Amino acid sequence: NPYILATLLFGLGLGTTITFASSHWLLAWMGLEINTLAIIPLMAQHHHPRAVEATTKYFLTQATAAAMLLFASTTNAWLTGQWDIQQMSHPFPLTLITLALALKIGLAPMHTWLPEVLQGLDLTTGLVLSTWQKLAPFALLLQIQNVNPTILVTLGLTSTLVGGWGGLNQTQLRKVLAYSSIAHLGWMILILQYSPSLTLLALLTYFVMTFSTFLVFKLNKSTSINALAISWTKAPILTSLTPLVLLSLGGLPPLTGFMPKWLILQELAKQDLAPLATLAALSALLSLYFYLRISYAMTLTMSPNNLTGVTPWRFSSPQLTLPLAIATTATISLL
């Protein structure tokens, strides 16, 4: 029903906006709750057992994270006597809130729900989960001052490594995208306390690249690497561009995805964290490997040496092609 859909999408936007606008922990928590409750019917709308399972897993993790957040902010109010987000001073609630937010966005080692949940959803809801749902917790993470740097760096480094290793043995595209999300979030958290503006830049470029990747897979109606092998017949022009989109997501130099990584490595080097930067850069190579593998699966079918290349093709939906064109161009050439 379009009315119900509109209401749920409004709730989704409202929850995030409330969290953005709040300076009080209770209000921030309320925004996160509204957000979670709005996306749950969207996730379960297909009534497929797999979708219901994913929704249940998502609900349990988000509820746990929200409860942790509420508990930590109450503890903070009890210890220091104030609810202000920017005035956090006590180390215990600070650590607890950081971990709760990390669980909310799926940072390693609290990442295990994300691939499972994303795999059970259709690509549109998966796109919302990978992009919009990250905004509110990130707004809170950016506002928390004087959190212990070791925690953030550990979370970030673990996430980049887990996102690299985890995606290597996957054949399902949505799980690959989930691990890619974990790795990108790791990069953002790594630089969070040294340069918040770089975190925002990385988040923005990640949104653009993920948007175009999800739309490509949606246009191809492909959910596994095998399904990409016949994508030339569905959209030839796109098939020749998609490897570039994927390599941009992996962070290969002349493409957009390289920009945040370049700046983050530079900033880490400035902060005398060269070993950390080296580890992060090496973990990016892991991610690059599985993007290359997907690109390879797509380019194998490219004209002129494929049998199916002579079949007629057309774009299935005009409302998909315009955002796809914009997102793809941005993903490839924003550097």
Short mmCIF file of C-alpha atoms in Angstrom, two decimals:
data_model
loop_
_atom_site.label_atom_id
_atom_site.label_comp_id
_atom_site.label_asym_id
_atom_site.label_seq_id
_atom_site.Cartn_x
_atom_site.Cartn_y
_atom_site.Cartn_z
CA ASN A 1 0.00 0.00 0.00
CA PRO A 2 1.53 3.35 -1.07
CA TYR A 3 0.14 5.19 1.98
CA ILE A 4 1.74 2.75 4.39
CA LEU A 5 4.98 2.88 2.40
CA ALA A 6 4.97 6.68 2.49
CA THR A 7 4.32 6.64 6.26
CA LEU A 8 7.18 4.20 6.85
CA LEU A 9 9.59 6.21 4.70
CA PHE A 10 8.54 9.36 6.54
CA GLY A 11 9.22 7.58 9.83
CA LEU A 12 12.61 6.52 8.53
CA GLY A 13 13.50 10.11 7.68
CA LEU A 14 12.01 11.45 10.91
CA GLY A 15 14.01 9.08 13.14
CA THR A 16 17.29 10.06 11.51
CA THR A 17 16.40 13.77 11.60
CA ILE A 18 15.51 13.61 15.32
CA THR A 19 18.88 12.01 16.06
CA PHE A 20 20.62 14.68 13.95
CA ALA A 21 18.88 17.52 15.75
CA SER A 22 19.21 16.24 19.30
CA SER A 23 21.67 17.35 21.95
CA HIS A 24 20.07 15.21 24.67
CA TRP A 25 20.81 11.48 24.86
CA LEU A 26 17.16 10.48 25.38
CA LEU A 27 16.09 12.30 22.24
CA ALA A 28 18.95 10.75 20.26
CA TRP A 29 17.94 7.30 21.49
CA MET A 30 14.32 7.99 20.53
CA GLY A 31 15.36 8.94 17.00
CA LEU A 32 17.32 5.69 16.63
CA GLU A 33 14.31 3.69 17.88
CA ILE A 34 11.87 5.37 15.45
CA ASN A 35 14.35 4.69 12.67
CA THR A 36 14.62 0.99 13.53
CA LEU A 37 10.85 0.55 13.89
CA ALA A 38 10.25 2.22 10.51
CA ILE A 39 12.62 0.02 8.53
CA ILE A 40 11.47 -3.30 10.01
CA PRO A 41 8.18 -3.54 8.01
CA LEU A 42 10.11 -2.48 4.90
CA MET A 43 12.52 -5.35 5.44
CA ALA A 44 9.81 -7.95 6.00
CA GLN A 45 7.47 -6.77 3.23
CA HIS A 46 8.08 -9.78 0.96
CA HIS A 47 7.00 -12.33 3.59
CA HIS A 48 9.71 -14.68 2.46
CA PRO A 49 11.10 -16.85 5.31
CA ARG A 50 14.58 -15.55 4.58
CA ALA A 51 13.42 -11.93 4.73
CA VAL A 52 11.59 -12.54 8.01
CA GLU A 53 14.72 -14.19 9.44
CA ALA A 54 16.87 -11.23 8.38
CA THR A 55 14.36 -8.80 9.88
CA THR A 56 14.34 -10.67 13.19
CA LYS A 57 18.15 -10.69 13.35
CA TYR A 58 18.24 -6.99 12.53
CA PHE A 59 15.60 -6.17 15.14
CA LEU A 60 17.45 -8.08 17.88
CA THR A 61 20.83 -6.44 17.19
CA GLN A 62 19.36 -2.95 16.91
CA ALA A 63 17.31 -3.41 20.07
CA THR A 64 20.41 -4.63 21.93
CA ALA A 65 22.44 -1.66 20.69
CA ALA A 66 19.69 0.81 21.59
CA ALA A 67 19.33 -0.71 25.06
CA MET A 68 23.11 -0.46 25.56
CA LEU A 69 23.00 3.17 24.43
CA LEU A 70 20.15 4.00 26.80
CA PHE A 71 21.87 2.21 29.66
CA ALA A 72 25.17 4.02 28.98
CA SER A 73 23.58 7.46 28.73
CA THR A 74 21.59 6.87 31.93
CA THR A 75 24.81 5.77 33.64
CA ASN A 76 26.46 8.93 32.38
CA ALA A 77 23.64 11.07 33.76
CA TRP A 78 23.90 9.22 37.07
CA LEU A 79 27.69 9.67 37.31
CA THR A 80 28.09 13.21 35.96
CA GLY A 81 24.59 14.65 36.29
CA GLN A 82 24.06 15.66 32.67
CA TRP A 83 22.47 14.36 29.48
CA ASP A 84 24.30 16.50 26.93
CA ILE A 85 25.82 14.53 24.04
CA GLN A 86 28.81 16.84 23.57
CA GLN A 87 29.71 17.00 27.29
CA MET A 88 30.55 13.32 27.84
CA SER A 89 33.44 13.06 30.28
CA HIS A 90 33.31 9.76 32.17
CA PRO A 91 35.27 6.96 30.41
CA PHE A 92 32.86 4.11 31.24
CA PRO A 93 29.68 5.42 29.53
CA LEU A 94 31.87 6.81 26.71
CA THR A 95 33.27 3.35 25.93
CA LEU A 96 29.88 1.70 26.25
CA ILE A 97 28.21 4.21 23.92
CA THR A 98 30.98 3.85 21.34
CA LEU A 99 30.51 0.07 21.38
CA ALA A 100 26.72 0.38 21.16
CA LEU A 101 26.99 2.63 18.10
CA ALA A 102 29.58 0.28 16.60
CA LEU A 103 27.07 -2.57 17.00
CA LYS A 104 24.41 -0.41 15.37
CA ILE A 105 26.39 0.24 12.19
CA GLY A 106 28.08 -3.16 12.12
CA LEU A 107 31.74 -2.49 12.88
CA ALA A 108 33.92 -5.53 13.54
CA PRO A 109 33.96 -7.41 15.92
CA MET A 110 30.21 -6.64 16.23
CA HIS A 111 29.73 -7.12 12.50
CA THR A 112 28.41 -10.68 12.21
CA TRP A 113 24.75 -9.68 11.83
CA LEU A 114 25.33 -7.45 8.79
CA PRO A 115 26.13 -10.01 6.03
CA GLU A 116 23.36 -12.30 7.29
CA VAL A 117 20.77 -9.52 7.34
CA LEU A 118 21.76 -7.99 4.00
CA GLN A 119 21.66 -11.40 2.31
CA GLY A 120 17.99 -11.84 3.26
CA LEU A 121 16.79 -8.51 1.82
CA ASP A 122 16.00 -7.34 -1.68
CA LEU A 123 18.46 -4.90 -3.22
CA THR A 124 16.44 -1.70 -2.65
CA THR A 125 15.99 -2.28 1.09
CA GLY A 126 19.61 -3.46 1.21
CA LEU A 127 20.64 -0.12 -0.27
CA VAL A 128 18.69 1.78 2.41
CA LEU A 129 20.28 -0.40 5.10
CA SER A 130 23.79 0.18 3.72
CA THR A 131 23.48 3.95 3.36
CA TRP A 132 20.66 5.78 5.18
CA GLN A 133 20.76 3.61 8.30
CA LYS A 134 24.40 4.54 8.88
CA LEU A 135 23.73 8.27 9.13
CA ALA A 136 22.18 8.58 12.61
CA PRO A 137 24.79 6.51 14.52
CA PHE A 138 27.53 8.35 12.62
CA ALA A 139 26.08 11.71 13.65
CA LEU A 140 26.32 10.57 17.28
CA LEU A 141 29.84 9.18 16.87
CA LEU A 142 30.98 12.49 15.37
CA GLN A 143 29.52 14.43 18.30
CA ILE A 144 31.07 12.39 21.10
CA GLN A 145 34.24 14.14 22.26
CA ASN A 146 37.30 12.71 24.07
CA VAL A 147 36.58 9.02 23.49
CA ASN A 148 39.59 6.73 23.99
CA PRO A 149 41.55 6.76 20.67
CA THR A 150 42.70 3.15 21.15
CA ILE A 151 39.10 1.88 20.99
CA LEU A 152 38.32 3.68 17.74
CA VAL A 153 41.58 2.66 16.08
CA THR A 154 41.11 -0.96 17.15
CA LEU A 155 37.53 -1.00 15.85
CA GLY A 156 38.59 0.63 12.59
CA LEU A 157 41.55 -1.65 11.92
CA THR A 158 39.61 -4.81 12.84
CA SER A 159 36.81 -3.73 10.50
CA THR A 160 39.08 -3.11 7.52
CA LEU A 161 40.76 -6.49 8.03
CA VAL A 162 37.51 -8.40 8.63
CA GLY A 163 35.87 -6.66 5.66
CA GLY A 164 38.80 -7.75 3.51
CA TRP A 165 39.09 -11.36 4.68
CA GLY A 166 35.35 -11.96 4.97
CA GLY A 167 34.52 -11.02 1.41
CA LEU A 168 37.12 -13.31 -0.16
CA ASN A 169 35.17 -16.57 0.00
CA GLN A 170 31.71 -15.19 -0.84
CA THR A 171 29.79 -15.91 -4.02
CA GLN A 172 26.67 -13.97 -3.00
CA LEU A 173 26.81 -10.35 -4.13
CA ARG A 174 24.87 -9.00 -1.16
CA LYS A 175 27.27 -10.60 1.29
CA VAL A 176 30.21 -9.21 -0.68
CA LEU A 177 28.61 -5.77 -0.44
CA ALA A 178 28.07 -6.25 3.30
CA TYR A 179 31.75 -7.05 3.87
CA SER A 180 32.68 -4.13 1.63
CA SER A 181 30.49 -1.94 3.86
CA ILE A 182 32.30 -3.20 6.97
CA ALA A 183 35.69 -2.42 5.40
CA HIS A 184 34.66 1.10 4.36
CA LEU A 185 33.23 1.82 7.80
CA GLY A 186 36.55 0.69 9.25
CA TRP A 187 38.35 3.35 7.21
CA MET A 188 35.93 6.01 8.42
CA ILE A 189 36.29 5.06 12.10
CA LEU A 190 40.07 4.89 11.76
CA ILE A 191 40.32 8.60 10.95
CA LEU A 192 37.35 9.74 13.09
CA GLN A 193 39.20 11.39 15.97
CA TYR A 194 42.01 12.86 13.85
CA SER A 195 39.94 14.42 11.09
CA PRO A 196 36.12 14.24 11.28
CA SER A 197 35.76 16.03 7.93
CA LEU A 198 37.64 13.19 6.24
CA THR A 199 35.24 10.72 7.86
CA LEU A 200 32.33 12.63 6.34
CA LEU A 201 34.05 12.70 2.94
CA ALA A 202 34.64 8.95 3.09
CA LEU A 203 31.01 8.39 4.12
CA LEU A 204 29.73 10.52 1.23
CA THR A 205 31.89 8.84 -1.43
CA TYR A 206 30.95 5.43 0.01
CA PHE A 207 27.26 6.36 -0.35
CA VAL A 208 27.69 7.37 -4.00
CA MET A 209 29.64 4.21 -4.88
CA THR A 210 27.31 1.85 -3.01
CA PHE A 211 24.31 3.53 -4.61
CA SER A 212 25.56 2.87 -8.12
CA THR A 213 26.67 -0.70 -7.28
CA PHE A 214 23.30 -1.67 -5.82
CA LEU A 215 21.47 -0.08 -8.77
CA VAL A 216 23.63 -1.98 -11.26
CA PHE A 217 22.87 -5.28 -9.54
CA LYS A 218 19.18 -4.34 -9.35
CA LEU A 219 19.09 -3.57 -13.08
CA ASN A 220 20.75 -6.90 -13.83
CA LYS A 221 18.49 -8.69 -11.32
CA SER A 222 21.61 -10.50 -10.15
CA THR A 223 22.25 -11.69 -6.60
CA SER A 224 25.24 -14.02 -7.09
CA ILE A 225 28.49 -13.77 -9.03
CA ASN A 226 27.27 -16.45 -11.47
CA ALA A 227 24.26 -14.33 -12.43
CA LEU A 228 26.62 -11.55 -13.56
CA ALA A 229 27.98 -13.80 -16.30
CA ILE A 230 24.99 -13.10 -18.56
CA SER A 231 24.71 -9.39 -17.80
CA TRP A 232 25.90 -8.35 -21.27
CA THR A 233 22.56 -9.42 -22.76
CA LYS A 234 20.65 -7.33 -20.24
CA ALA A 235 22.65 -4.10 -20.42
CA PRO A 236 25.74 -4.04 -22.67
CA ILE A 237 26.81 -0.42 -22.07
CA LEU A 238 26.48 -0.90 -18.35
CA THR A 239 28.45 -4.13 -18.35
CA SER A 240 31.46 -2.35 -19.77
CA LEU A 241 31.19 0.38 -17.10
CA THR A 242 30.44 -1.80 -14.07
CA PRO A 243 34.02 -3.12 -13.60
CA LEU A 244 35.08 0.54 -13.24
CA VAL A 245 32.37 1.10 -10.62
CA LEU A 246 33.51 -1.99 -8.70
CA LEU A 247 37.17 -1.02 -8.87
CA SER A 248 36.24 2.45 -7.66
CA LEU A 249 34.54 0.80 -4.67
CA GLY A 250 37.80 -1.08 -4.12
CA GLY A 251 39.75 2.18 -4.23
CA LEU A 252 41.85 1.97 -7.37
CA PRO A 253 43.74 5.19 -8.15
CA PRO A 254 42.24 7.20 -11.03
CA LEU A 255 38.71 6.53 -9.75
CA THR A 256 36.59 8.26 -7.09
CA GLY A 257 36.99 5.56 -4.43
CA PHE A 258 40.71 6.28 -4.20
CA MET A 259 40.22 9.84 -2.95
CA PRO A 260 39.12 9.20 0.67
CA LYS A 261 41.69 6.41 1.10
CA TRP A 262 44.47 8.64 -0.20
CA LEU A 263 43.55 11.48 2.16
CA ILE A 264 43.06 9.13 5.13
CA LEU A 265 46.47 7.50 4.59
CA GLN A 266 48.03 10.95 4.31
CA GLU A 267 46.40 12.10 7.55
CA LEU A 268 47.43 8.92 9.39
CA ALA A 269 51.01 9.45 8.22
CA LYS A 270 50.85 13.05 9.49
CA GLN A 271 49.79 11.73 12.91
CA ASP A 272 52.90 9.47 13.03
CA LEU A 273 50.78 6.37 12.58
CA ALA A 274 52.63 4.94 9.59
CA PRO A 275 52.33 1.25 10.70
CA LEU A 276 48.57 1.72 11.06
CA ALA A 277 48.34 3.32 7.62
CA THR A 278 50.36 0.44 6.14
CA LEU A 279 48.04 -2.16 7.67
CA ALA A 280 44.97 -0.31 6.43
CA ALA A 281 46.40 -0.02 2.92
CA LEU A 282 47.25 -3.73 2.85
CA SER A 283 43.74 -4.64 3.99
CA ALA A 284 42.38 -2.54 1.10
CA LEU A 285 44.23 -4.93 -1.23
CA LEU A 286 42.11 -7.78 0.14
CA SER A 287 38.92 -5.92 -0.76
CA LEU A 288 40.34 -5.09 -4.18
CA TYR A 289 40.78 -8.81 -4.87
CA PHE A 290 37.11 -9.70 -4.59
CA TYR A 291 36.01 -6.63 -6.56
CA LEU A 292 38.40 -7.74 -9.27
CA ARG A 293 36.83 -11.18 -9.18
CA ILE A 294 33.34 -9.75 -9.74
CA SER A 295 34.67 -7.49 -12.52
CA TYR A 296 36.26 -10.54 -14.11
CA ALA A 297 32.96 -12.45 -14.04
CA MET A 298 31.29 -9.56 -15.84
CA THR A 299 33.96 -8.87 -18.45
CA LEU A 300 34.14 -12.53 -19.50
CA THR A 301 30.80 -12.09 -21.26
CA MET A 302 31.66 -8.90 -23.11
CA SER A 303 31.26 -8.70 -26.88
CA PRO A 304 32.31 -9.94 -29.43
CA ASN A 305 33.24 -13.44 -28.26
CA ASN A 306 30.10 -14.42 -26.35
CA LEU A 307 27.20 -16.41 -27.76
CA THR A 308 24.46 -14.48 -26.02
CA GLY A 309 25.68 -11.08 -27.17
CA VAL A 310 23.43 -11.10 -30.20
CA THR A 311 20.17 -11.28 -28.25
CA PRO A 312 18.04 -8.13 -28.10
CA TRP A 313 18.19 -6.05 -24.93
CA ARG A 314 16.58 -2.97 -23.45
CA PHE A 315 16.57 -1.05 -20.19
CA SER A 316 13.81 -2.49 -18.07
CA SER A 317 12.82 0.65 -16.17
CA PRO A 318 13.42 4.32 -17.03
CA GLN A 319 13.10 5.42 -13.38
CA LEU A 320 16.16 3.31 -12.58
CA THR A 321 18.39 4.54 -15.40
CA LEU A 322 18.68 8.24 -14.53
CA PRO A 323 19.92 7.80 -10.93
CA LEU A 324 22.08 4.95 -12.19
CA ALA A 325 23.68 7.18 -14.83
CA ILE A 326 24.35 9.98 -12.32
CA ALA A 327 25.68 7.63 -9.63
CA THR A 328 27.90 5.68 -12.04
CA THR A 329 29.43 8.85 -13.47
CA ALA A 330 30.06 10.19 -9.99
CA THR A 331 31.56 6.91 -8.84
CA ILE A 332 34.00 6.76 -11.72
CA SER A 333 35.10 10.35 -12.18
CA LEU A 334 34.82 12.44 -9.01
CA LEU A 335 38.50 12.22 -8.08
#
